mmCIF file with all atom_site columns, C-alpha atoms in Angstrom:
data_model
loop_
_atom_site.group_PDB
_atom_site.id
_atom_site.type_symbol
_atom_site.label_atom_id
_atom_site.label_alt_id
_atom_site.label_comp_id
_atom_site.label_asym_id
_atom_site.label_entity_id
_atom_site.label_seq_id
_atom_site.pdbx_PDB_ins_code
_atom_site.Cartn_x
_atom_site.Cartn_y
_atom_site.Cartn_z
_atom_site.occupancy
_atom_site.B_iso_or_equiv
_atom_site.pdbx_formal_charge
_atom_site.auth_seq_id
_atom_site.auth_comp_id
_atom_site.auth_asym_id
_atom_site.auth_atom_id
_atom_site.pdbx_PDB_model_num
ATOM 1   C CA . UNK A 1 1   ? -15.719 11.871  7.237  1.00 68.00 ? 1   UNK A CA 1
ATOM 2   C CA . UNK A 1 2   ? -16.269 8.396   9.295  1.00 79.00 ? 2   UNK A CA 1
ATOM 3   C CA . UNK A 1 3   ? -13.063 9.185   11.010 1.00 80.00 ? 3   UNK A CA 1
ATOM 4   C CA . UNK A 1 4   ? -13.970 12.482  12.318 1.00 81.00 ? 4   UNK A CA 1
ATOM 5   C CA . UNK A 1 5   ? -17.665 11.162  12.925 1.00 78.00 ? 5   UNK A CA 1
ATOM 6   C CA . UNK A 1 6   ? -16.118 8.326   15.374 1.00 79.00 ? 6   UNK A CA 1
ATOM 7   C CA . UNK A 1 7   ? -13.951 11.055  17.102 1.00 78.00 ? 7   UNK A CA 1
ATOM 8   C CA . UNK A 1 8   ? -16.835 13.095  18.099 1.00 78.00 ? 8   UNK A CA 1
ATOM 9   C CA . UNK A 1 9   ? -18.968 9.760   18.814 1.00 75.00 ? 9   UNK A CA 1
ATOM 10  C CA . UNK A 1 10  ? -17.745 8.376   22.016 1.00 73.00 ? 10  UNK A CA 1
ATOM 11  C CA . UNK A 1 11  ? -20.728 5.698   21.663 1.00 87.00 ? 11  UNK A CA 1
ATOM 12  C CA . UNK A 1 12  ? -20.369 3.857   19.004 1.00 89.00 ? 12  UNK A CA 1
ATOM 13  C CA . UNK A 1 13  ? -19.569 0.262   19.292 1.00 95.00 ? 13  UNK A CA 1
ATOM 14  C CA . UNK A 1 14  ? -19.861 -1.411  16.170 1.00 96.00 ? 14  UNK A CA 1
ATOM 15  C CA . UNK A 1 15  ? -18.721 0.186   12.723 1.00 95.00 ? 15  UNK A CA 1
ATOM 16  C CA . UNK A 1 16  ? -19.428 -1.637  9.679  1.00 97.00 ? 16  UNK A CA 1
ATOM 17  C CA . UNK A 1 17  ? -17.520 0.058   6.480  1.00 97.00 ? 17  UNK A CA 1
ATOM 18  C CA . UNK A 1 18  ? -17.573 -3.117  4.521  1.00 98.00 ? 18  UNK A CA 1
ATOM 19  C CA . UNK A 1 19  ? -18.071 -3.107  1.022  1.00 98.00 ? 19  UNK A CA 1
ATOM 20  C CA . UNK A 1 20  ? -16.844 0.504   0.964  1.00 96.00 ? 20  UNK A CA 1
ATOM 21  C CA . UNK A 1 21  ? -13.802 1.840   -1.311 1.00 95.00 ? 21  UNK A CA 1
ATOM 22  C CA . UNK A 1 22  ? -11.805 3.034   2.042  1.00 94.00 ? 22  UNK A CA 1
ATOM 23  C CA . UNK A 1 23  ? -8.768  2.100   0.657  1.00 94.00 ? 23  UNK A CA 1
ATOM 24  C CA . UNK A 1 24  ? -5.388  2.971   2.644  1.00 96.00 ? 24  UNK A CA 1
ATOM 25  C CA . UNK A 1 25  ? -5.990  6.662   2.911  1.00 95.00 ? 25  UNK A CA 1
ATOM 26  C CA . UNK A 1 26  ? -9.406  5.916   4.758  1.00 95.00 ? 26  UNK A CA 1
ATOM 27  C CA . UNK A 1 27  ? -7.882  3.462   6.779  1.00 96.00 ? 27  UNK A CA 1
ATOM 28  C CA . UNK A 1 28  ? -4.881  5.457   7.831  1.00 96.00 ? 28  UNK A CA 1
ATOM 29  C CA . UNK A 1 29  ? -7.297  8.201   8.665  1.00 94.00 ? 29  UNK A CA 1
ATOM 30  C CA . UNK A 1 30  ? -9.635  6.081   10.571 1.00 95.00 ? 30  UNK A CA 1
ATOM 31  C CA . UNK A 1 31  ? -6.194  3.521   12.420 1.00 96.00 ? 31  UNK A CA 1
ATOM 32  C CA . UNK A 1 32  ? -5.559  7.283   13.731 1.00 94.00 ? 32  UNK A CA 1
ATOM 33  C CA . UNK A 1 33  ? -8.658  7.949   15.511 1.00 93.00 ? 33  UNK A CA 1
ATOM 34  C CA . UNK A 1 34  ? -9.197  4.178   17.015 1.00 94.00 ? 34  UNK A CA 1
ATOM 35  C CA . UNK A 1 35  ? -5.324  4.938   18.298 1.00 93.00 ? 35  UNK A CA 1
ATOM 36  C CA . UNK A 1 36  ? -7.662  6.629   21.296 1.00 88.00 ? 36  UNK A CA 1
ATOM 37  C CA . UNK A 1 37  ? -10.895 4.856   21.016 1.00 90.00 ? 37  UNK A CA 1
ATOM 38  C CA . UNK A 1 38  ? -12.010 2.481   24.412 1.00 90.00 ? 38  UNK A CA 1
ATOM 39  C CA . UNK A 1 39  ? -15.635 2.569   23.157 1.00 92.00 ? 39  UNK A CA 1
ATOM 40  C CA . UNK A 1 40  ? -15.485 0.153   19.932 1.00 94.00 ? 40  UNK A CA 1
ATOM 41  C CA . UNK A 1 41  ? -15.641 -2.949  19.828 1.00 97.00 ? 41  UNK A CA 1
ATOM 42  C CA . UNK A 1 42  ? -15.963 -4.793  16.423 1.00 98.00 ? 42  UNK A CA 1
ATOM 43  C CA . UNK A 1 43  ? -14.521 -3.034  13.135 1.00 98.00 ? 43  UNK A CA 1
ATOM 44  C CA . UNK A 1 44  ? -15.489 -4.599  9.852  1.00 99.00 ? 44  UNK A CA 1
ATOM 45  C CA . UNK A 1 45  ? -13.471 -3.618  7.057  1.00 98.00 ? 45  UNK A CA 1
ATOM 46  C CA . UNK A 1 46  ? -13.910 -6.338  4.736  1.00 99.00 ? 46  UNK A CA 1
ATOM 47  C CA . UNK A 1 47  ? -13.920 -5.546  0.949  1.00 98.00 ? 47  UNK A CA 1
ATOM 48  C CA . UNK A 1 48  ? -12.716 -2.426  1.677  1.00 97.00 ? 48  UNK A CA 1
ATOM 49  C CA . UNK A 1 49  ? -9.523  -2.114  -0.568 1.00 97.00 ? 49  UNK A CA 1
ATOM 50  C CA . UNK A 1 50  ? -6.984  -2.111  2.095  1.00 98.00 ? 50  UNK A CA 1
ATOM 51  C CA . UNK A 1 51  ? -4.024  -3.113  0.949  1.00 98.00 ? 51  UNK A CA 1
ATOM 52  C CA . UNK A 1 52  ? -0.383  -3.160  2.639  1.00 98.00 ? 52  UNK A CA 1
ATOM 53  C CA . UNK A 1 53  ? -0.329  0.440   4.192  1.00 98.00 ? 53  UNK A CA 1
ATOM 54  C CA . UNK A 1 54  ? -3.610  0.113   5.762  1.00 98.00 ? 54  UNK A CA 1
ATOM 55  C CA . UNK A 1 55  ? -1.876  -3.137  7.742  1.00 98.00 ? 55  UNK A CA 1
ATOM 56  C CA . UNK A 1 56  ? 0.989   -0.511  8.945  1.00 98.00 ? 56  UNK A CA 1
ATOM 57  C CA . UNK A 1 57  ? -1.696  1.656   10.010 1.00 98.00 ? 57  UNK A CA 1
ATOM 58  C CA . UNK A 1 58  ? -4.301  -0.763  11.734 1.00 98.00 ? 58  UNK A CA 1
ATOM 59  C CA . UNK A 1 59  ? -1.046  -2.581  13.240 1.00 98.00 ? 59  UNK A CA 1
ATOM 60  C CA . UNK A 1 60  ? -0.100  0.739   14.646 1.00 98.00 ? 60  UNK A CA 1
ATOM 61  C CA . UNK A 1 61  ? -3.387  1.050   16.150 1.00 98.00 ? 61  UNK A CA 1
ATOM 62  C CA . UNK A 1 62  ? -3.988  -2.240  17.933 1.00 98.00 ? 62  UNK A CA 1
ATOM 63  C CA . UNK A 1 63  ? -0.742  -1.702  19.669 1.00 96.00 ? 63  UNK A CA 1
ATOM 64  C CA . UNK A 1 64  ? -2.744  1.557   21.744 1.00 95.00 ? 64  UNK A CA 1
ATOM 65  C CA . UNK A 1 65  ? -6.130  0.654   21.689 1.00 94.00 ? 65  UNK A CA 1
ATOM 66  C CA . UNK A 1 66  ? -7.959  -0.889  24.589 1.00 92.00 ? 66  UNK A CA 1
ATOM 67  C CA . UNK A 1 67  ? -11.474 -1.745  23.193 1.00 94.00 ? 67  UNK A CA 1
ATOM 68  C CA . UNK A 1 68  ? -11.218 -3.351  20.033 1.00 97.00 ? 68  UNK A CA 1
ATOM 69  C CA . UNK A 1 69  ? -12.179 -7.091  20.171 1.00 98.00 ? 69  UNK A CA 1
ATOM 70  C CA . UNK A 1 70  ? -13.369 -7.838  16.884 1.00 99.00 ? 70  UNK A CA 1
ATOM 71  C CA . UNK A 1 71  ? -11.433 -7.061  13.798 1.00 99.00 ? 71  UNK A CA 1
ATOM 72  C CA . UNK A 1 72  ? -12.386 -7.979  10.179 1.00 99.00 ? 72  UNK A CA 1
ATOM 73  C CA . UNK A 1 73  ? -10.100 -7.605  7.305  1.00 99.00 ? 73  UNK A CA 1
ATOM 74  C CA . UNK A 1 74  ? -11.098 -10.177 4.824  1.00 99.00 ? 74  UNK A CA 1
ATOM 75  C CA . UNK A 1 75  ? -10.879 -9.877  1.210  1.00 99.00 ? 75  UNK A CA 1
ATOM 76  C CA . UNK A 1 76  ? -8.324  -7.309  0.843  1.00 98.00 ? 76  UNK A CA 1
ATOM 77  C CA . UNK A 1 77  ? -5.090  -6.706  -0.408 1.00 98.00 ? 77  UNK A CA 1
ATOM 78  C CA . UNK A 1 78  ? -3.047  -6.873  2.626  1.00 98.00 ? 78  UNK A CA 1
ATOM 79  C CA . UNK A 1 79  ? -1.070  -9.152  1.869  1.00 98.00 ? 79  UNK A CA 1
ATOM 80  C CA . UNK A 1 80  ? 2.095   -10.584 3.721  1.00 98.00 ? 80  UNK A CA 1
ATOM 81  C CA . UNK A 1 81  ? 3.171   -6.808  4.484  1.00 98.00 ? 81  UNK A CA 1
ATOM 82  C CA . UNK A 1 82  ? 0.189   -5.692  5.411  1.00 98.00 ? 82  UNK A CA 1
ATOM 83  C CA . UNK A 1 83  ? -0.480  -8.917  7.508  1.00 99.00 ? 83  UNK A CA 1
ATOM 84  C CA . UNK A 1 84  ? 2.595   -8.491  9.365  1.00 98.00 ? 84  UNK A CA 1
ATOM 85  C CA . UNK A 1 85  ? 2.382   -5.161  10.615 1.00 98.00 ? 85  UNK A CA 1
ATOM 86  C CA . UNK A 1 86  ? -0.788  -6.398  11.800 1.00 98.00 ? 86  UNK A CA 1
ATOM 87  C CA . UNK A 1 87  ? 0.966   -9.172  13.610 1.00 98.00 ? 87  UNK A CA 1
ATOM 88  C CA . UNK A 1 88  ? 3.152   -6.606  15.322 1.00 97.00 ? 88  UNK A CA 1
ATOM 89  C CA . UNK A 1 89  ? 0.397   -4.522  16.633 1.00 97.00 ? 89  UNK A CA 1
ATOM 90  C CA . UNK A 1 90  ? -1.032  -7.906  17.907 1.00 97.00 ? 90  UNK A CA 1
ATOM 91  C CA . UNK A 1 91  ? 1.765   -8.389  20.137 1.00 96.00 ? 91  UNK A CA 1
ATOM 92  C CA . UNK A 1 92  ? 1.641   -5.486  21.749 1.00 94.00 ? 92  UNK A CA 1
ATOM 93  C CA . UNK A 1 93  ? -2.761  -5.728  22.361 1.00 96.00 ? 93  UNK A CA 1
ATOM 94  C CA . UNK A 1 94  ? -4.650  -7.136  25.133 1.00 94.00 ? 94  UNK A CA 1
ATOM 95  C CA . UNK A 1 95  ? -7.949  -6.550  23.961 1.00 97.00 ? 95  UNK A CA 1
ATOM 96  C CA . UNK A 1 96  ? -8.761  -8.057  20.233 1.00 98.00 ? 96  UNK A CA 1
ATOM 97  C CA . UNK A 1 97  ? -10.156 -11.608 20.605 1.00 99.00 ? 97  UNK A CA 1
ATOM 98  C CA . UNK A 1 98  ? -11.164 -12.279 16.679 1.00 99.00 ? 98  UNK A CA 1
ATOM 99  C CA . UNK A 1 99  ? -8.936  -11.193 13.756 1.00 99.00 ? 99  UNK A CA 1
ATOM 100 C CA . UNK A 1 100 ? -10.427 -12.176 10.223 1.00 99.00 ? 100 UNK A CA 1
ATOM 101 C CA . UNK A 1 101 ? -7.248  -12.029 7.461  1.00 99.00 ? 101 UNK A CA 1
ATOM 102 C CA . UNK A 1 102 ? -8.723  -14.534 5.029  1.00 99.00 ? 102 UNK A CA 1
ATOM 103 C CA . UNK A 1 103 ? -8.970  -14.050 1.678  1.00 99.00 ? 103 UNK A CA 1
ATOM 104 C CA . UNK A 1 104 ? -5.627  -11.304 1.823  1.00 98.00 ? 104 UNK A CA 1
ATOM 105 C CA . UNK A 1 105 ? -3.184  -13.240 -0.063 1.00 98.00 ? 105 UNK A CA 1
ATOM 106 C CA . UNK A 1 106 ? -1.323  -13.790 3.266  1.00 98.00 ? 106 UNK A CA 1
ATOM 107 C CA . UNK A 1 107 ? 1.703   -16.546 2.639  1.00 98.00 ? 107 UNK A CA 1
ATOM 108 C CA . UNK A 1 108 ? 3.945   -18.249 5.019  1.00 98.00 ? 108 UNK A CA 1
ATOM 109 C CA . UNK A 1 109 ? 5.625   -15.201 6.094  1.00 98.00 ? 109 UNK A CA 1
ATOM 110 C CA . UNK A 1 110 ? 2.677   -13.825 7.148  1.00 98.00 ? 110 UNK A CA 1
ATOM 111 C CA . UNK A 1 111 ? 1.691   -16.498 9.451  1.00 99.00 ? 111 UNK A CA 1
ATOM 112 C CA . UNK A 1 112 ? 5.329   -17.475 10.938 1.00 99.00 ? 112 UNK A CA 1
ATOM 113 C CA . UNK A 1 113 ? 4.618   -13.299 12.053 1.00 98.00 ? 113 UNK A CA 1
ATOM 114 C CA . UNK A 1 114 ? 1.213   -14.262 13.337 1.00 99.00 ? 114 UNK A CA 1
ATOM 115 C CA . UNK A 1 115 ? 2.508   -17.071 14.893 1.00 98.00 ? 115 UNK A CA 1
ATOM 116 C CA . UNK A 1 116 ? 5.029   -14.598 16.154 1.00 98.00 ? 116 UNK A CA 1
ATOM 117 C CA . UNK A 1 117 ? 2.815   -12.487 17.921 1.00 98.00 ? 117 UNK A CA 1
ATOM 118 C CA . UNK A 1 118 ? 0.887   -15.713 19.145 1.00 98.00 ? 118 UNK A CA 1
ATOM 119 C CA . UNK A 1 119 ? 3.564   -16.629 21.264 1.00 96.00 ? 119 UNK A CA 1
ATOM 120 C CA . UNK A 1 120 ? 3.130   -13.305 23.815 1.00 92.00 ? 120 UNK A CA 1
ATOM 121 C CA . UNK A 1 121 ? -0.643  -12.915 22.996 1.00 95.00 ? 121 UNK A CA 1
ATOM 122 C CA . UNK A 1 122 ? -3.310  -14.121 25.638 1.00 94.00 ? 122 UNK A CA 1
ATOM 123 C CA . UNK A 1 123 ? -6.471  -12.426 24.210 1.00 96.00 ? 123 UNK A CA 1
ATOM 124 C CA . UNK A 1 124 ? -7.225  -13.859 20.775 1.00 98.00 ? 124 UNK A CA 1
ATOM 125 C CA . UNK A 1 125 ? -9.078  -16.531 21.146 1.00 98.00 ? 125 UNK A CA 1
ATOM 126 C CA . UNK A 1 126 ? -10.021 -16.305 16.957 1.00 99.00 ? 126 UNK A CA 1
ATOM 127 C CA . UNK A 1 127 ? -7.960  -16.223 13.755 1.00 99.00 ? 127 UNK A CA 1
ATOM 128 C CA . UNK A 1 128 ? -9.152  -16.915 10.595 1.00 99.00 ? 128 UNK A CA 1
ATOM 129 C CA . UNK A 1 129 ? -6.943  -17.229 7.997  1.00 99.00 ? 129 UNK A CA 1
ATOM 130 C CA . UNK A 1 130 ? -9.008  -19.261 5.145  1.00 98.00 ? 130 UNK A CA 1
ATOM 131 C CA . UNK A 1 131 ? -8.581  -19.411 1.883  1.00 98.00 ? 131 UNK A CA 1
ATOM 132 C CA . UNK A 1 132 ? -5.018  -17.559 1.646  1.00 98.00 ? 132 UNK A CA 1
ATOM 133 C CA . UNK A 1 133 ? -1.811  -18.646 0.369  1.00 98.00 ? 133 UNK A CA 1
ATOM 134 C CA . UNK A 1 134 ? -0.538  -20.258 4.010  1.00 98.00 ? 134 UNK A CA 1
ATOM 135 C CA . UNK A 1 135 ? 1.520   -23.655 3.365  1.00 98.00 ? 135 UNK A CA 1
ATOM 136 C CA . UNK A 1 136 ? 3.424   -26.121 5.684  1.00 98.00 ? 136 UNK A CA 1
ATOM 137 C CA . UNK A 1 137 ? 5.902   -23.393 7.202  1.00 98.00 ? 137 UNK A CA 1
ATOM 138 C CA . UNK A 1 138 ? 2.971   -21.113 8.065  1.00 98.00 ? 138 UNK A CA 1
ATOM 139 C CA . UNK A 1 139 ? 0.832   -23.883 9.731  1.00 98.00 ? 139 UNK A CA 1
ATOM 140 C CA . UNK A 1 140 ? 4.194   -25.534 11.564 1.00 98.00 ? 140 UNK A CA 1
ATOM 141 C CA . UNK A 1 141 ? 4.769   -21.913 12.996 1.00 98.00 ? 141 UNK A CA 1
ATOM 142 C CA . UNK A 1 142 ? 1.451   -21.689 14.369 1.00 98.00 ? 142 UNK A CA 1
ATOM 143 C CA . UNK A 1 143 ? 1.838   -25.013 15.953 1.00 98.00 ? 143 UNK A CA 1
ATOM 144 C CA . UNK A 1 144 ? 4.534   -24.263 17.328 1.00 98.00 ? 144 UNK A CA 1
ATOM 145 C CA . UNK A 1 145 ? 2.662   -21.353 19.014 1.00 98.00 ? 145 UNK A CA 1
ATOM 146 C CA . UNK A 1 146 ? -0.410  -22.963 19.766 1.00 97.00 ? 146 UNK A CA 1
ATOM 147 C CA . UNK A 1 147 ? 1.847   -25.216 21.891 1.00 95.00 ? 147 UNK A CA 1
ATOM 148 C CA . UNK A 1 148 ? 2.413   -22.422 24.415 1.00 95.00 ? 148 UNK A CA 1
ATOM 149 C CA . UNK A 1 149 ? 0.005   -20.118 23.495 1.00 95.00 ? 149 UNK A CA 1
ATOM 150 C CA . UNK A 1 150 ? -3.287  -21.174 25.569 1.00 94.00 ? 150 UNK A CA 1
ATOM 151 C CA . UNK A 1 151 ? -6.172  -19.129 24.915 1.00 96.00 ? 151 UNK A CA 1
ATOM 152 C CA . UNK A 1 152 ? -6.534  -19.941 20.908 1.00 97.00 ? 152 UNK A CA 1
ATOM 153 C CA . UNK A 1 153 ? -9.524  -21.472 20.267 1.00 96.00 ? 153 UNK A CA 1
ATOM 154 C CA . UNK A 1 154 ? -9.917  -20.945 16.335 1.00 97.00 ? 154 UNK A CA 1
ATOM 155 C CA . UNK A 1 155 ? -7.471  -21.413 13.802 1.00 98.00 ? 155 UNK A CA 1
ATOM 156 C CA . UNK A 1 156 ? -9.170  -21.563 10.582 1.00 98.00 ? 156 UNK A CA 1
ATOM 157 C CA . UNK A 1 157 ? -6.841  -22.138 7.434  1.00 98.00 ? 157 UNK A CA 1
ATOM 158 C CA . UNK A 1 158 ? -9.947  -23.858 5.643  1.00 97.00 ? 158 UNK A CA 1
ATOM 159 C CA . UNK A 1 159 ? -8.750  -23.076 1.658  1.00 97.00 ? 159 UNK A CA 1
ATOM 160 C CA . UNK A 1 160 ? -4.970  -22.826 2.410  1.00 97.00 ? 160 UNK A CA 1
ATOM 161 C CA . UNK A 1 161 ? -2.030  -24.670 0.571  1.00 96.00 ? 161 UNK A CA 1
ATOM 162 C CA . UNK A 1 162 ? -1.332  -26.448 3.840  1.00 97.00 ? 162 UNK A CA 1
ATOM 163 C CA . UNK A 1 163 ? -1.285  -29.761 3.961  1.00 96.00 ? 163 UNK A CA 1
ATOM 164 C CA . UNK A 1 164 ? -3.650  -31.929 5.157  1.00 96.00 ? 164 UNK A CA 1
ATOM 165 C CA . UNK A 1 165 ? -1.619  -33.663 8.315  1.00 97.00 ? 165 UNK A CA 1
ATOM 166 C CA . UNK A 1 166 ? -0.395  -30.225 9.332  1.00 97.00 ? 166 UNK A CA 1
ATOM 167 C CA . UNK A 1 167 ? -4.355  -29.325 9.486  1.00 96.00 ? 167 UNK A CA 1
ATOM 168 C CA . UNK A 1 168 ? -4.755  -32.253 11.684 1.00 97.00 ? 168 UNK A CA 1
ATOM 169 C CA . UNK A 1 169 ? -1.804  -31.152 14.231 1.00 97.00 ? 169 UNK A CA 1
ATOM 170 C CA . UNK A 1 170 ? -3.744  -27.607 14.676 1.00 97.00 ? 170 UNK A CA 1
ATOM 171 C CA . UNK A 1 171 ? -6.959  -29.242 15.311 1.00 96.00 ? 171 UNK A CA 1
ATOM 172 C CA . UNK A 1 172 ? -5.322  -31.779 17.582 1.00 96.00 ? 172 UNK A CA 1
ATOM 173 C CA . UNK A 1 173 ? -3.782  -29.116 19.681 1.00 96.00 ? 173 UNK A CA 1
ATOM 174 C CA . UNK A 1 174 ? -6.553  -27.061 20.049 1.00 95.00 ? 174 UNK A CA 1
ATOM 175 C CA . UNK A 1 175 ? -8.501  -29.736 20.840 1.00 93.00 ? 175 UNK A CA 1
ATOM 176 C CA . UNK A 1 176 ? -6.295  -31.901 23.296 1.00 90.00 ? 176 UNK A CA 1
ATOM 177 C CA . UNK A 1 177 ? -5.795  -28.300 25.020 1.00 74.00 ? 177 UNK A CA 1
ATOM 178 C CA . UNK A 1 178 ? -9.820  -27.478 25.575 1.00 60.00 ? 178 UNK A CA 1
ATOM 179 C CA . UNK A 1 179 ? -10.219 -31.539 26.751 1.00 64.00 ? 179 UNK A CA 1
ATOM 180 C CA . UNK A 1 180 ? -7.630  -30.538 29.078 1.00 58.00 ? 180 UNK A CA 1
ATOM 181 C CA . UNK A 1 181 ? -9.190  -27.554 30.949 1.00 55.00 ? 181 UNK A CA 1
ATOM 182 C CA . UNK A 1 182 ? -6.825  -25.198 28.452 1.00 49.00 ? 182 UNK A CA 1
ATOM 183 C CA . UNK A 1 183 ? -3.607  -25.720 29.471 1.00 44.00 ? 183 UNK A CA 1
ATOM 184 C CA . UNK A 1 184 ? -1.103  -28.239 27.722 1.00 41.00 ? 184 UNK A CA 1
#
């Protein structure tokens, strides 16, 4: 019903289905609309049941739309599958500047494919990946992107299992970089 709502409503700019059983059905249904969407601009999702096919689907999206910049996905069941296909979709997107995946039970995997899509990426300037299951390989992939990635300006792992100097490298990077006018 939301899906065919948002294909007839060329208007709508923010969509908040938080807090709502969607599930992976309603996401698939509603990834396929946003495919063509320019109009919307911030998608919150949270709570929503996604798990792993929902990723496929909203990672299949991002790599067509042009006017999403703000996409929330916390507390769900995405997962490192559903986390990656995200991170694919990412490469591909030149629009999204905030992606929320905390609380998804992401893991290392997840994040070396986030880090992944980092590398090429040049419009998020926000990820928040609190409170999930990221450790030491996850954070050293990041850094590893932050280092030639320079638009990043949030990398929340707040929560995670990584440890406490690699925390310190992220902020340093992003730090040193916006002291240095951005570039490193």
């Amino acid at each position: 019903l939301v899906a065919t709502y948002l294909a007839a409503n060329s208007q709508l700019q923010v969509l908040d289905l938080s807090h709502n059983p969607l599930r992976d059905a309603g996401a698939k249904a509603l990834a396929e609309v946003l495919c063509q969407n320019r109009v919307l601009s911030r998608l919150d999702l949270s709570h929503s049941g996604l798990g792993p096919e929902a990723g496929a689907a909203l990672g299949h999206m991002l790599k067509s739309n042009l006017g999403l910049r703000e996409l929330d996905l916390s507390h769900t069941q995405l997962g490192n599958t559903g986390v990656e296909s995200l991170s694919r979709g990412l490469k591909a997107n030149t629009t999204l500047r905030s992606l929320n995946v905390s609380r998804t039970g992401a893991e290392d995997k997840a994040a070396v494919g986030l880090a992944q899509a980092l590398v090429g990426n040049r419009q998020l300037t926000r990820l928040d990946l609190s409170h999930t299951r990221v450790g030491d390989a996850g954070a050293k992939a990041l850094c590893d992107a932050l280092q030639v990635n320079p638009v990043l300006q949030v990398c929340d792992l707040t929560g995670s299992s990584v440890d406490k100097s690699w925390l310190k490298l992220v902020a340093n990077i992003i730090t040193g970089r916006s002291k240095s006018g951005g570039h490193k």
